Amino acid sequence: GLSITDENFGRIAGVEAIQTKNGTNYVNLGATAAGSGLATLVGGTGSDTIDATAFSGTTLTIDSDDSADFITGSSTATNRILAGAGDDAITLVGGAVGSATLAGGAGTDTLSLAANATLTDANFGTNITDIEVLRAASTGASSLAVGLKVQAGGIRTVIGGDANDTLNAAAYTTGMTLNGGIGDDSLVVSTGAILGQSSIVGGSGTDTLSFAV
């Protein structure tokens, strides 16, 4: 595989797409990569680690191909992340979720928030498919109210972090898993019937389960 850091793009100009090798690749994209004209990164068939947190271009497509990949999208650009087959881990800041196109592909794929956030279902875009797990940031209290957009994207498990989180699945119309993690968490489901189809794990701390109706 390859190891490419943002500094390696200093002598590149007018190249819009880069194809890495098969194998285990590490790629870091920042302001220098954005300045080179890069807009698309294509991974190989191995397990790739791609960190585009500091990428400052307008749009960025990351196609990581198959295998279990670790992808951190840009904090400011419009992200298009095609994770391919495998159990992939995608990380975004909360503000980048709404504009993103995320396709998890086959496998159990996780969308993790890079920092604590307050998000409602409206903050999630309509271009999320085959993502099975939503994970709150590990530190700081988050409030995640998930509904039909998130449900349509395939998410059936929502996991809290290490603080006092609110995981609100009141708008879900199917069973799911809520896991509060560490802290005094508030967990919400819609009805007793949905509760009967769901798995609820409070985790450590003093946790509260309530119903929307």
mmCIF file with all atom_site columns, N, CA, C and O in Angstrom, residues 33-85:
data_model
loop_
_atom_site.group_PDB
_atom_site.id
_atom_site.type_symbol
_atom_site.label_atom_id
_atom_site.label_alt_id
_atom_site.label_comp_id
_atom_site.label_asym_id
_atom_site.label_entity_id
_atom_site.label_seq_id
_atom_site.pdbx_PDB_ins_code
_atom_site.Cartn_x
_atom_site.Cartn_y
_atom_site.Cartn_z
_atom_site.occupancy
_atom_site.B_iso_or_equiv
_atom_site.pdbx_formal_charge
_atom_site.auth_seq_id
_atom_site.auth_comp_id
_atom_site.auth_asym_id
_atom_site.auth_atom_id
_atom_site.pdbx_PDB_model_num
ATOM 1   N N  . ALA A 1 33 ? -3.710  19.468 -0.635 1.00 0.00 ? 33 ALA A N  1
ATOM 2   C CA . ALA A 1 33 ? -4.387  18.588 -1.591 1.00 0.00 ? 33 ALA A CA 1
ATOM 3   C C  . ALA A 1 33 ? -5.524  19.320 -2.287 1.00 0.00 ? 33 ALA A C  1
ATOM 4   O O  . ALA A 1 33 ? -5.712  19.192 -3.504 1.00 0.00 ? 33 ALA A O  1
ATOM 5   N N  . ALA A 1 34 ? -6.275  20.108 -1.521 1.00 0.00 ? 34 ALA A N  1
ATOM 6   C CA . ALA A 1 34 ? -7.370  20.873 -2.122 1.00 0.00 ? 34 ALA A CA 1
ATOM 7   C C  . ALA A 1 34 ? -6.835  21.872 -3.136 1.00 0.00 ? 34 ALA A C  1
ATOM 8   O O  . ALA A 1 34 ? -7.404  22.053 -4.222 1.00 0.00 ? 34 ALA A O  1
ATOM 9   N N  . GLY A 1 35 ? -5.710  22.525 -2.817 1.00 0.00 ? 35 GLY A N  1
ATOM 10  C CA . GLY A 1 35 ? -5.118  23.498 -3.717 1.00 0.00 ? 35 GLY A CA 1
ATOM 11  C C  . GLY A 1 35 ? -4.559  22.896 -4.992 1.00 0.00 ? 35 GLY A C  1
ATOM 12  O O  . GLY A 1 35 ? -4.412  23.589 -6.002 1.00 0.00 ? 35 GLY A O  1
ATOM 13  N N  . SER A 1 36 ? -4.285  21.604 -4.973 1.00 0.00 ? 36 SER A N  1
ATOM 14  C CA . SER A 1 36 ? -3.754  20.934 -6.162 1.00 0.00 ? 36 SER A CA 1
ATOM 15  C C  . SER A 1 36 ? -4.833  20.660 -7.197 1.00 0.00 ? 36 SER A C  1
ATOM 16  O O  . SER A 1 36 ? -4.532  20.273 -8.321 1.00 0.00 ? 36 SER A O  1
ATOM 17  N N  . GLY A 1 37 ? -6.095  20.825 -6.794 1.00 0.00 ? 37 GLY A N  1
ATOM 18  C CA . GLY A 1 37 ? -7.209  20.548 -7.695 1.00 0.00 ? 37 GLY A CA 1
ATOM 19  C C  . GLY A 1 37 ? -7.875  19.218 -7.448 1.00 0.00 ? 37 GLY A C  1
ATOM 20  O O  . GLY A 1 37 ? -8.862  18.869 -8.111 1.00 0.00 ? 37 GLY A O  1
ATOM 21  N N  . LEU A 1 38 ? -7.384  18.457 -6.480 1.00 0.00 ? 38 LEU A N  1
ATOM 22  C CA . LEU A 1 38 ? -7.938  17.139 -6.195 1.00 0.00 ? 38 LEU A CA 1
ATOM 23  C C  . LEU A 1 38 ? -9.408  17.235 -5.791 1.00 0.00 ? 38 LEU A C  1
ATOM 24  O O  . LEU A 1 38 ? -9.790  18.066 -4.972 1.00 0.00 ? 38 LEU A O  1
ATOM 25  N N  . ALA A 1 39 ? -10.225 16.354 -6.370 1.00 0.00 ? 39 ALA A N  1
ATOM 26  C CA . ALA A 1 39 ? -11.641 16.289 -6.014 1.00 0.00 ? 39 ALA A CA 1
ATOM 27  C C  . ALA A 1 39 ? -12.112 14.870 -5.771 1.00 0.00 ? 39 ALA A C  1
ATOM 28  O O  . ALA A 1 39 ? -13.180 14.665 -5.197 1.00 0.00 ? 39 ALA A O  1
ATOM 29  N N  . THR A 1 40 ? -11.302 13.871 -6.199 1.00 0.00 ? 40 THR A N  1
ATOM 30  C CA . THR A 1 40 ? -11.708 12.475 -6.067 1.00 0.00 ? 40 THR A CA 1
ATOM 31  C C  . THR A 1 40 ? -10.520 11.623 -5.649 1.00 0.00 ? 40 THR A C  1
ATOM 32  O O  . THR A 1 40 ? -9.441  11.715 -6.231 1.00 0.00 ? 40 THR A O  1
ATOM 33  N N  . LEU A 1 41 ? -10.735 10.784 -4.642 1.00 0.00 ? 41 LEU A N  1
ATOM 34  C CA . LEU A 1 41 ? -9.737  9.815  -4.209 1.00 0.00 ? 41 LEU A CA 1
ATOM 35  C C  . LEU A 1 41 ? -10.355 8.433  -4.294 1.00 0.00 ? 41 LEU A C  1
ATOM 36  O O  . LEU A 1 41 ? -11.433 8.191  -3.736 1.00 0.00 ? 41 LEU A O  1
ATOM 37  N N  . VAL A 1 42 ? -9.679  7.524  -4.977 1.00 0.00 ? 42 VAL A N  1
ATOM 38  C CA . VAL A 1 42 ? -10.165 6.149  -5.128 1.00 0.00 ? 42 VAL A CA 1
ATOM 39  C C  . VAL A 1 42 ? -9.189  5.213  -4.435 1.00 0.00 ? 42 VAL A C  1
ATOM 40  O O  . VAL A 1 42 ? -7.991  5.214  -4.728 1.00 0.00 ? 42 VAL A O  1
ATOM 41  N N  . GLY A 1 43 ? -9.709  4.420  -3.508 1.00 0.00 ? 43 GLY A N  1
ATOM 42  C CA . GLY A 1 43 ? -8.872  3.488  -2.779 1.00 0.00 ? 43 GLY A CA 1
ATOM 43  C C  . GLY A 1 43 ? -8.738  2.158  -3.497 1.00 0.00 ? 43 GLY A C  1
ATOM 44  O O  . GLY A 1 43 ? -9.318  1.942  -4.575 1.00 0.00 ? 43 GLY A O  1
ATOM 45  N N  . GLY A 1 44 ? -7.977  1.245  -2.888 1.00 0.00 ? 44 GLY A N  1
ATOM 46  C CA . GLY A 1 44 ? -7.786  -0.084 -3.447 1.00 0.00 ? 44 GLY A CA 1
ATOM 47  C C  . GLY A 1 44 ? -8.624  -1.112 -2.720 1.00 0.00 ? 44 GLY A C  1
ATOM 48  O O  . GLY A 1 44 ? -9.569  -0.785 -1.999 1.00 0.00 ? 44 GLY A O  1
ATOM 49  N N  . THR A 1 45 ? -8.262  -2.374 -2.902 1.00 0.00 ? 45 THR A N  1
ATOM 50  C CA . THR A 1 45 ? -9.070  -3.454 -2.333 1.00 0.00 ? 45 THR A CA 1
ATOM 51  C C  . THR A 1 45 ? -8.681  -3.790 -0.906 1.00 0.00 ? 45 THR A C  1
ATOM 52  O O  . THR A 1 45 ? -9.328  -4.615 -0.272 1.00 0.00 ? 45 THR A O  1
ATOM 53  N N  . GLY A 1 46 ? -7.643  -3.176 -0.363 1.00 0.00 ? 46 GLY A N  1
ATOM 54  C CA . GLY A 1 46 ? -7.247  -3.419 1.015  1.00 0.00 ? 46 GLY A CA 1
ATOM 55  C C  . GLY A 1 46 ? -7.975  -2.495 1.974  1.00 0.00 ? 46 GLY A C  1
ATOM 56  O O  . GLY A 1 46 ? -8.866  -1.736 1.601  1.00 0.00 ? 46 GLY A O  1
ATOM 57  N N  . SER A 1 47 ? -7.575  -2.564 3.233  1.00 0.00 ? 47 SER A N  1
ATOM 58  C CA . SER A 1 47 ? -8.177  -1.721 4.274  1.00 0.00 ? 47 SER A CA 1
ATOM 59  C C  . SER A 1 47 ? -7.475  -0.368 4.279  1.00 0.00 ? 47 SER A C  1
ATOM 60  O O  . SER A 1 47 ? -6.309  -0.254 4.661  1.00 0.00 ? 47 SER A O  1
ATOM 61  N N  . ASP A 1 48 ? -8.192  0.672  3.865  1.00 0.00 ? 48 ASP A N  1
ATOM 62  C CA . ASP A 1 48 ? -7.618  2.005  3.735  1.00 0.00 ? 48 ASP A CA 1
ATOM 63  C C  . ASP A 1 48 ? -7.991  2.893  4.916  1.00 0.00 ? 48 ASP A C  1
ATOM 64  O O  . ASP A 1 48 ? -9.102  2.800  5.454  1.00 0.00 ? 48 ASP A O  1
ATOM 65  N N  . THR A 1 49 ? -7.072  3.766  5.306  1.00 0.00 ? 49 THR A N  1
ATOM 66  C CA . THR A 1 49 ? -7.344  4.821  6.278  1.00 0.00 ? 49 THR A CA 1
ATOM 67  C C  . THR A 1 49 ? -7.202  6.148  5.548  1.00 0.00 ? 49 THR A C  1
ATOM 68  O O  . THR A 1 49 ? -6.114  6.475  5.053  1.00 0.00 ? 49 THR A O  1
ATOM 69  N N  . ILE A 1 50 ? -8.294  6.897  5.467  1.00 0.00 ? 50 ILE A N  1
ATOM 70  C CA . ILE A 1 50 ? -8.319  8.148  4.715  1.00 0.00 ? 50 ILE A CA 1
ATOM 71  C C  . ILE A 1 50 ? -8.818  9.245  5.650  1.00 0.00 ? 50 ILE A C  1
ATOM 72  O O  . ILE A 1 50 ? -9.936  9.171  6.170  1.00 0.00 ? 50 ILE A O  1
ATOM 73  N N  . ASP A 1 51 ? -7.987  10.237 5.875  1.00 0.00 ? 51 ASP A N  1
ATOM 74  C CA . ASP A 1 51 ? -8.332  11.350 6.767  1.00 0.00 ? 51 ASP A CA 1
ATOM 75  C C  . ASP A 1 51 ? -8.366  12.641 5.953  1.00 0.00 ? 51 ASP A C  1
ATOM 76  O O  . ASP A 1 51 ? -7.336  13.158 5.547  1.00 0.00 ? 51 ASP A O  1
ATOM 77  N N  . ALA A 1 52 ? -9.571  13.134 5.709  1.00 0.00 ? 52 ALA A N  1
ATOM 78  C CA . ALA A 1 52 ? -9.749  14.365 4.938  1.00 0.00 ? 52 ALA A CA 1
ATOM 79  C C  . ALA A 1 52 ? -10.317 15.481 5.806  1.00 0.00 ? 52 ALA A C  1
ATOM 80  O O  . ALA A 1 52 ? -10.932 16.417 5.291  1.00 0.00 ? 52 ALA A O  1
ATOM 81  N N  . THR A 1 53 ? -10.109 15.407 7.108  1.00 0.00 ? 53 THR A N  1
ATOM 82  C CA . THR A 1 53 ? -10.673 16.400 8.030  1.00 0.00 ? 53 THR A CA 1
ATOM 83  C C  . THR A 1 53 ? -10.388 17.824 7.588  1.00 0.00 ? 53 THR A C  1
ATOM 84  O O  . THR A 1 53 ? -11.265 18.691 7.596  1.00 0.00 ? 53 THR A O  1
ATOM 85  N N  . ALA A 1 54 ? -9.145  18.092 7.192  1.00 0.00 ? 54 ALA A N  1
ATOM 86  C CA . ALA A 1 54 ? -8.710  19.458 6.880  1.00 0.00 ? 54 ALA A CA 1
ATOM 87  C C  . ALA A 1 54 ? -8.813  19.797 5.400  1.00 0.00 ? 54 ALA A C  1
ATOM 88  O O  . ALA A 1 54 ? -8.351  20.867 4.988  1.00 0.00 ? 54 ALA A O  1
ATOM 89  N N  . PHE A 1 55 ? -9.396  18.921 4.598  1.00 0.00 ? 55 PHE A N  1
ATOM 90  C CA . PHE A 1 55 ? -9.543  19.210 3.168  1.00 0.00 ? 55 PHE A CA 1
ATOM 91  C C  . PHE A 1 55 ? -10.461 20.416 3.000  1.00 0.00 ? 55 PHE A C  1
ATOM 92  O O  . PHE A 1 55 ? -11.592 20.433 3.488  1.00 0.00 ? 55 PHE A O  1
ATOM 93  N N  . SER A 1 56 ? -9.989  21.426 2.274  1.00 0.00 ? 56 SER A N  1
ATOM 94  C CA . SER A 1 56 ? -10.698 22.705 2.227  1.00 0.00 ? 56 SER A CA 1
ATOM 95  C C  . SER A 1 56 ? -11.294 23.018 0.865  1.00 0.00 ? 56 SER A C  1
ATOM 96  O O  . SER A 1 56 ? -11.689 24.161 0.606  1.00 0.00 ? 56 SER A O  1
ATOM 97  N N  . GLY A 1 57 ? -11.363 22.032 -0.005 1.00 0.00 ? 57 GLY A N  1
ATOM 98  C CA . GLY A 1 57 ? -11.998 22.259 -1.295 1.00 0.00 ? 57 GLY A CA 1
ATOM 99  C C  . GLY A 1 57 ? -13.508 22.352 -1.172 1.00 0.00 ? 57 GLY A C  1
ATOM 100 O O  . GLY A 1 57 ? -14.078 22.285 -0.085 1.00 0.00 ? 57 GLY A O  1
ATOM 101 N N  . THR A 1 58 ? -14.167 22.501 -2.315 1.00 0.00 ? 58 THR A N  1
ATOM 102 C CA . THR A 1 58 ? -15.625 22.643 -2.313 1.00 0.00 ? 58 THR A CA 1
ATOM 103 C C  . THR A 1 58 ? -16.318 21.303 -2.166 1.00 0.00 ? 58 THR A C  1
ATOM 104 O O  . THR A 1 58 ? -17.263 21.154 -1.375 1.00 0.00 ? 58 THR A O  1
ATOM 105 N N  . THR A 1 59 ? -15.875 20.320 -2.936 1.00 0.00 ? 59 THR A N  1
ATOM 106 C CA . THR A 1 59 ? -16.459 18.976 -2.890 1.00 0.00 ? 59 THR A CA 1
ATOM 107 C C  . THR A 1 59 ? -15.341 17.943 -2.858 1.00 0.00 ? 59 THR A C  1
ATOM 108 O O  . THR A 1 59 ? -14.238 18.174 -3.361 1.00 0.00 ? 59 THR A O  1
ATOM 109 N N  . LEU A 1 60 ? -15.655 16.791 -2.275 1.00 0.00 ? 60 LEU A N  1
ATOM 110 C CA . LEU A 1 60 ? -14.680 15.703 -2.221 1.00 0.00 ? 60 LEU A CA 1
ATOM 111 C C  . LEU A 1 60 ? -15.414 14.373 -2.321 1.00 0.00 ? 60 LEU A C  1
ATOM 112 O O  . LEU A 1 60 ? -16.333 14.101 -1.549 1.00 0.00 ? 60 LEU A O  1
ATOM 113 N N  . THR A 1 61 ? -14.990 13.566 -3.294 1.00 0.00 ? 61 THR A N  1
ATOM 114 C CA . THR A 1 61 ? -15.492 12.199 -3.416 1.00 0.00 ? 61 THR A CA 1
ATOM 115 C C  . THR A 1 61 ? -14.414 11.240 -2.954 1.00 0.00 ? 61 THR A C  1
ATOM 116 O O  . THR A 1 61 ? -13.275 11.293 -3.421 1.00 0.00 ? 61 THR A O  1
ATOM 117 N N  . ILE A 1 62 ? -14.777 10.355 -2.022 1.00 0.00 ? 62 ILE A N  1
ATOM 118 C CA . ILE A 1 62 ? -13.884 9.297  -1.562 1.00 0.00 ? 62 ILE A CA 1
ATOM 119 C C  . ILE A 1 62 ? -14.555 7.968  -1.888 1.00 0.00 ? 62 ILE A C  1
ATOM 120 O O  . ILE A 1 62 ? -15.629 7.661  -1.366 1.00 0.00 ? 62 ILE A O  1
ATOM 121 N N  . ASP A 1 63 ? -13.938 7.212  -2.769 1.00 0.00 ? 63 ASP A N  1
ATOM 122 C CA . ASP A 1 63 ? -14.414 5.882  -3.130 1.00 0.00 ? 63 ASP A CA 1
ATOM 123 C C  . ASP A 1 63 ? -13.377 4.893  -2.623 1.00 0.00 ? 63 ASP A C  1
ATOM 124 O O  . ASP A 1 63 ? -12.339 4.684  -3.244 1.00 0.00 ? 63 ASP A O  1
ATOM 125 N N  . SER A 1 64 ? -13.649 4.286  -1.465 1.00 0.00 ? 64 SER A N  1
ATOM 126 C CA . SER A 1 64 ? -12.613 3.498  -0.796 1.00 0.00 ? 64 SER A CA 1
ATOM 127 C C  . SER A 1 64 ? -12.561 2.052  -1.261 1.00 0.00 ? 64 SER A C  1
ATOM 128 O O  . SER A 1 64 ? -11.718 1.282  -0.798 1.00 0.00 ? 64 SER A O  1
ATOM 129 N N  . ASP A 1 65 ? -13.463 1.657  -2.160 1.00 0.00 ? 65 ASP A N  1
ATOM 130 C CA . ASP A 1 65 ? -13.505 0.293  -2.679 1.00 0.00 ? 65 ASP A CA 1
ATOM 131 C C  . ASP A 1 65 ? -13.839 -0.673 -1.537 1.00 0.00 ? 65 ASP A C  1
ATOM 132 O O  . ASP A 1 65 ? -14.350 -0.283 -0.500 1.00 0.00 ? 65 ASP A O  1
ATOM 133 N N  . ASP A 1 66 ? -13.535 -1.957 -1.738 1.00 0.00 ? 66 ASP A N  1
ATOM 134 C CA . ASP A 1 66 ? -13.948 -2.973 -0.770 1.00 0.00 ? 66 ASP A CA 1
ATOM 135 C C  . ASP A 1 66 ? -12.954 -3.090 0.374  1.00 0.00 ? 66 ASP A C  1
ATOM 136 O O  . ASP A 1 66 ? -11.897 -2.486 0.367  1.00 0.00 ? 66 ASP A O  1
ATOM 137 N N  . SER A 1 67 ? -13.319 -3.886 1.379  1.00 0.00 ? 67 SER A N  1
ATOM 138 C CA . SER A 1 67 ? -12.591 -4.139 2.611  1.00 0.00 ? 67 SER A CA 1
ATOM 139 C C  . SER A 1 67 ? -13.060 -3.164 3.693  1.00 0.00 ? 67 SER A C  1
ATOM 140 O O  . SER A 1 67 ? -13.858 -2.245 3.439  1.00 0.00 ? 67 SER A O  1
ATOM 141 N N  . ALA A 1 68 ? -12.591 -3.371 4.907  1.00 0.00 ? 68 ALA A N  1
ATOM 142 C CA . ALA A 1 68 ? -12.990 -2.534 6.042  1.00 0.00 ? 68 ALA A CA 1
ATOM 143 C C  . ALA A 1 68 ? -12.132 -1.276 6.055  1.00 0.00 ? 68 ALA A C  1
ATOM 144 O O  . ALA A 1 68 ? -10.940 -1.330 6.357  1.00 0.00 ? 68 ALA A O  1
ATOM 145 N N  . ASP A 1 69 ? -12.748 -0.143 5.749  1.00 0.00 ? 69 ASP A N  1
ATOM 146 C CA . ASP A 1 69 ? -12.017 1.113  5.609  1.00 0.00 ? 69 ASP A CA 1
ATOM 147 C C  . ASP A 1 69 ? -12.369 2.082  6.731  1.00 0.00 ? 69 ASP A C  1
ATOM 148 O O  . ASP A 1 69 ? -13.465 2.027  7.307  1.00 0.00 ? 69 ASP A O  1
ATOM 149 N N  . PHE A 1 70 ? -11.433 2.987  7.015  1.00 0.00 ? 70 PHE A N  1
ATOM 150 C CA . PHE A 1 70 ? -11.605 4.019  8.034  1.00 0.00 ? 70 PHE A CA 1
ATOM 151 C C  . PHE A 1 70 ? -11.516 5.372  7.336  1.00 0.00 ? 70 PHE A C  1
ATOM 152 O O  . PHE A 1 70 ? -10.445 5.773  6.889  1.00 0.00 ? 70 PHE A O  1
ATOM 153 N N  . ILE A 1 71 ? -12.638 6.063  7.258  1.00 0.00 ? 71 ILE A N  1
ATOM 154 C CA . ILE A 1 71 ? -12.735 7.275  6.441  1.00 0.00 ? 71 ILE A CA 1
ATOM 155 C C  . ILE A 1 71 ? -13.223 8.425  7.307  1.00 0.00 ? 71 ILE A C  1
ATOM 156 O O  . ILE A 1 71 ? -14.289 8.344  7.924  1.00 0.00 ? 71 ILE A O  1
ATOM 157 N N  . THR A 1 72 ? -12.453 9.502  7.336  1.00 0.00 ? 72 THR A N  1
ATOM 158 C CA . THR A 1 72 ? -12.884 10.731 7.995  1.00 0.00 ? 72 THR A CA 1
ATOM 159 C C  . THR A 1 72 ? -13.084 11.781 6.921  1.00 0.00 ? 72 THR A C  1
ATOM 160 O O  . THR A 1 72 ? -12.142 12.152 6.213  1.00 0.00 ? 72 THR A O  1
ATOM 161 N N  . GLY A 1 73 ? -14.312 12.240 6.773  1.00 0.00 ? 73 GLY A N  1
ATOM 162 C CA . GLY A 1 73 ? -14.627 13.203 5.732  1.00 0.00 ? 73 GLY A CA 1
ATOM 163 C C  . GLY A 1 73 ? -14.181 14.611 6.076  1.00 0.00 ? 73 GLY A C  1
ATOM 164 O O  . GLY A 1 73 ? -13.767 14.907 7.210  1.00 0.00 ? 73 GLY A O  1
ATOM 165 N N  . SER A 1 74 ? -14.272 15.491 5.103  1.00 0.00 ? 74 SER A N  1
ATOM 166 C CA . SER A 1 74 ? -13.910 16.893 5.302  1.00 0.00 ? 74 SER A CA 1
ATOM 167 C C  . SER A 1 74 ? -14.893 17.574 6.247  1.00 0.00 ? 74 SER A C  1
ATOM 168 O O  . SER A 1 74 ? -16.093 17.303 6.226  1.00 0.00 ? 74 SER A O  1
ATOM 169 N N  . SER A 1 75 ? -14.365 18.474 7.065  1.00 0.00 ? 75 SER A N  1
ATOM 170 C CA . SER A 1 75 ? -15.222 19.228 7.984  1.00 0.00 ? 75 SER A CA 1
ATOM 171 C C  . SER A 1 75 ? -15.988 20.336 7.279  1.00 0.00 ? 75 SER A C  1
ATOM 172 O O  . SER A 1 75 ? -17.003 20.817 7.795  1.00 0.00 ? 75 SER A O  1
ATOM 173 N N  . THR A 1 76 ? -15.530 20.753 6.082  1.00 0.00 ? 76 THR A N  1
ATOM 174 C CA . THR A 1 76 ? -16.125 21.915 5.418  1.00 0.00 ? 76 THR A CA 1
ATOM 175 C C  . THR A 1 76 ? -16.627 21.630 4.009  1.00 0.00 ? 76 THR A C  1
ATOM 176 O O  . THR A 1 76 ? -17.545 22.296 3.541  1.00 0.00 ? 76 THR A O  1
ATOM 177 N N  . ALA A 1 77 ? -16.046 20.674 3.324  1.00 0.00 ? 77 ALA A N  1
ATOM 178 C CA . ALA A 1 77 ? -16.456 20.386 1.950  1.00 0.00 ? 77 ALA A CA 1
ATOM 179 C C  . ALA A 1 77 ? -17.735 19.555 1.931  1.00 0.00 ? 77 ALA A C  1
ATOM 180 O O  . ALA A 1 77 ? -18.149 18.979 2.939  1.00 0.00 ? 77 ALA A O  1
ATOM 181 N N  . THR A 1 78 ? -18.355 19.488 0.772  1.00 0.00 ? 78 THR A N  1
ATOM 182 C CA . THR A 1 78 ? -19.464 18.563 0.565  1.00 0.00 ? 78 THR A CA 1
ATOM 183 C C  . THR A 1 78 ? -18.879 17.196 0.272  1.00 0.00 ? 78 THR A C  1
ATOM 184 O O  . THR A 1 78 ? -18.183 17.001 -0.721 1.00 0.00 ? 78 THR A O  1
ATOM 185 N N  . ASN A 1 79 ? -19.141 16.236 1.153  1.00 0.00 ? 79 ASN A N  1
ATOM 186 C CA . ASN A 1 79 ? -18.542 14.922 1.062  1.00 0.00 ? 79 ASN A CA 1
ATOM 187 C C  . ASN A 1 79 ? -19.426 13.954 0.288  1.00 0.00 ? 79 ASN A C  1
ATOM 188 O O  . ASN A 1 79 ? -20.644 13.914 0.478  1.00 0.00 ? 79 ASN A O  1
ATOM 189 N N  . ARG A 1 80 ? -18.790 13.162 -0.555 1.00 0.00 ? 80 ARG A N  1
ATOM 190 C CA . ARG A 1 80 ? -19.446 12.019 -1.202 1.00 0.00 ? 80 ARG A CA 1
ATOM 191 C C  . ARG A 1 80 ? -18.572 10.812 -0.902 1.00 0.00 ? 80 ARG A C  1
ATOM 192 O O  . ARG A 1 80 ? -17.470 10.682 -1.431 1.00 0.00 ? 80 ARG A O  1
ATOM 193 N N  . ILE A 1 81 ? -19.048 9.946  -0.018 1.00 0.00 ? 81 ILE A N  1
ATOM 194 C CA . ILE A 1 81 ? -18.245 8.839  0.469  1.00 0.00 ? 81 ILE A CA 1
ATOM 195 C C  . ILE A 1 81 ? -18.902 7.529  0.063  1.00 0.00 ? 81 ILE A C  1
ATOM 196 O O  . ILE A 1 81 ? -20.032 7.229  0.473  1.00 0.00 ? 81 ILE A O  1
ATOM 197 N N  . LEU A 1 82 ? -18.189 6.761  -0.750 1.00 0.00 ? 82 LEU A N  1
ATOM 198 C CA . LEU A 1 82 ? -18.652 5.462  -1.228 1.00 0.00 ? 82 LEU A CA 1
ATOM 199 C C  . LEU A 1 82 ? -17.733 4.416  -0.594 1.00 0.00 ? 82 LEU A C  1
ATOM 200 O O  . LEU A 1 82 ? -16.598 4.234  -1.020 1.00 0.00 ? 82 LEU A O  1
ATOM 201 N N  . ALA A 1 83 ? -18.242 3.752  0.430  1.00 0.00 ? 83 ALA A N  1
ATOM 202 C CA . ALA A 1 83 ? -17.363 2.919  1.250  1.00 0.00 ? 83 ALA A CA 1
ATOM 203 C C  . ALA A 1 83 ? -17.172 1.510  0.705  1.00 0.00 ? 83 ALA A C  1
ATOM 204 O O  . ALA A 1 83 ? -16.219 0.829  1.087  1.00 0.00 ? 83 ALA A O  1
ATOM 205 N N  . GLY A 1 84 ? -18.044 1.031  -0.163 1.00 0.00 ? 84 GLY A N  1
ATOM 206 C CA . GLY A 1 84 ? -17.891 -0.296 -0.722 1.00 0.00 ? 84 GLY A CA 1
ATOM 207 C C  . GLY A 1 84 ? -18.168 -1.388 0.298  1.00 0.00 ? 84 GLY A C  1
ATOM 208 O O  . GLY A 1 84 ? -18.609 -1.138 1.427  1.00 0.00 ? 84 GLY A O  1
ATOM 209 N N  . ALA A 1 85 ? -17.902 -2.631 -0.094 1.00 0.00 ? 85 ALA A N  1
ATOM 210 C CA . ALA A 1 85 ? -18.151 -3.765 0.785  1.00 0.00 ? 85 ALA A CA 1
ATOM 211 C C  . ALA A 1 85 ? -17.183 -3.761 1.959  1.00 0.00 ? 85 ALA A C  1
ATOM 212 O O  . ALA A 1 85 ? -16.079 -3.220 1.879  1.00 0.00 ? 85 ALA A O  1
#
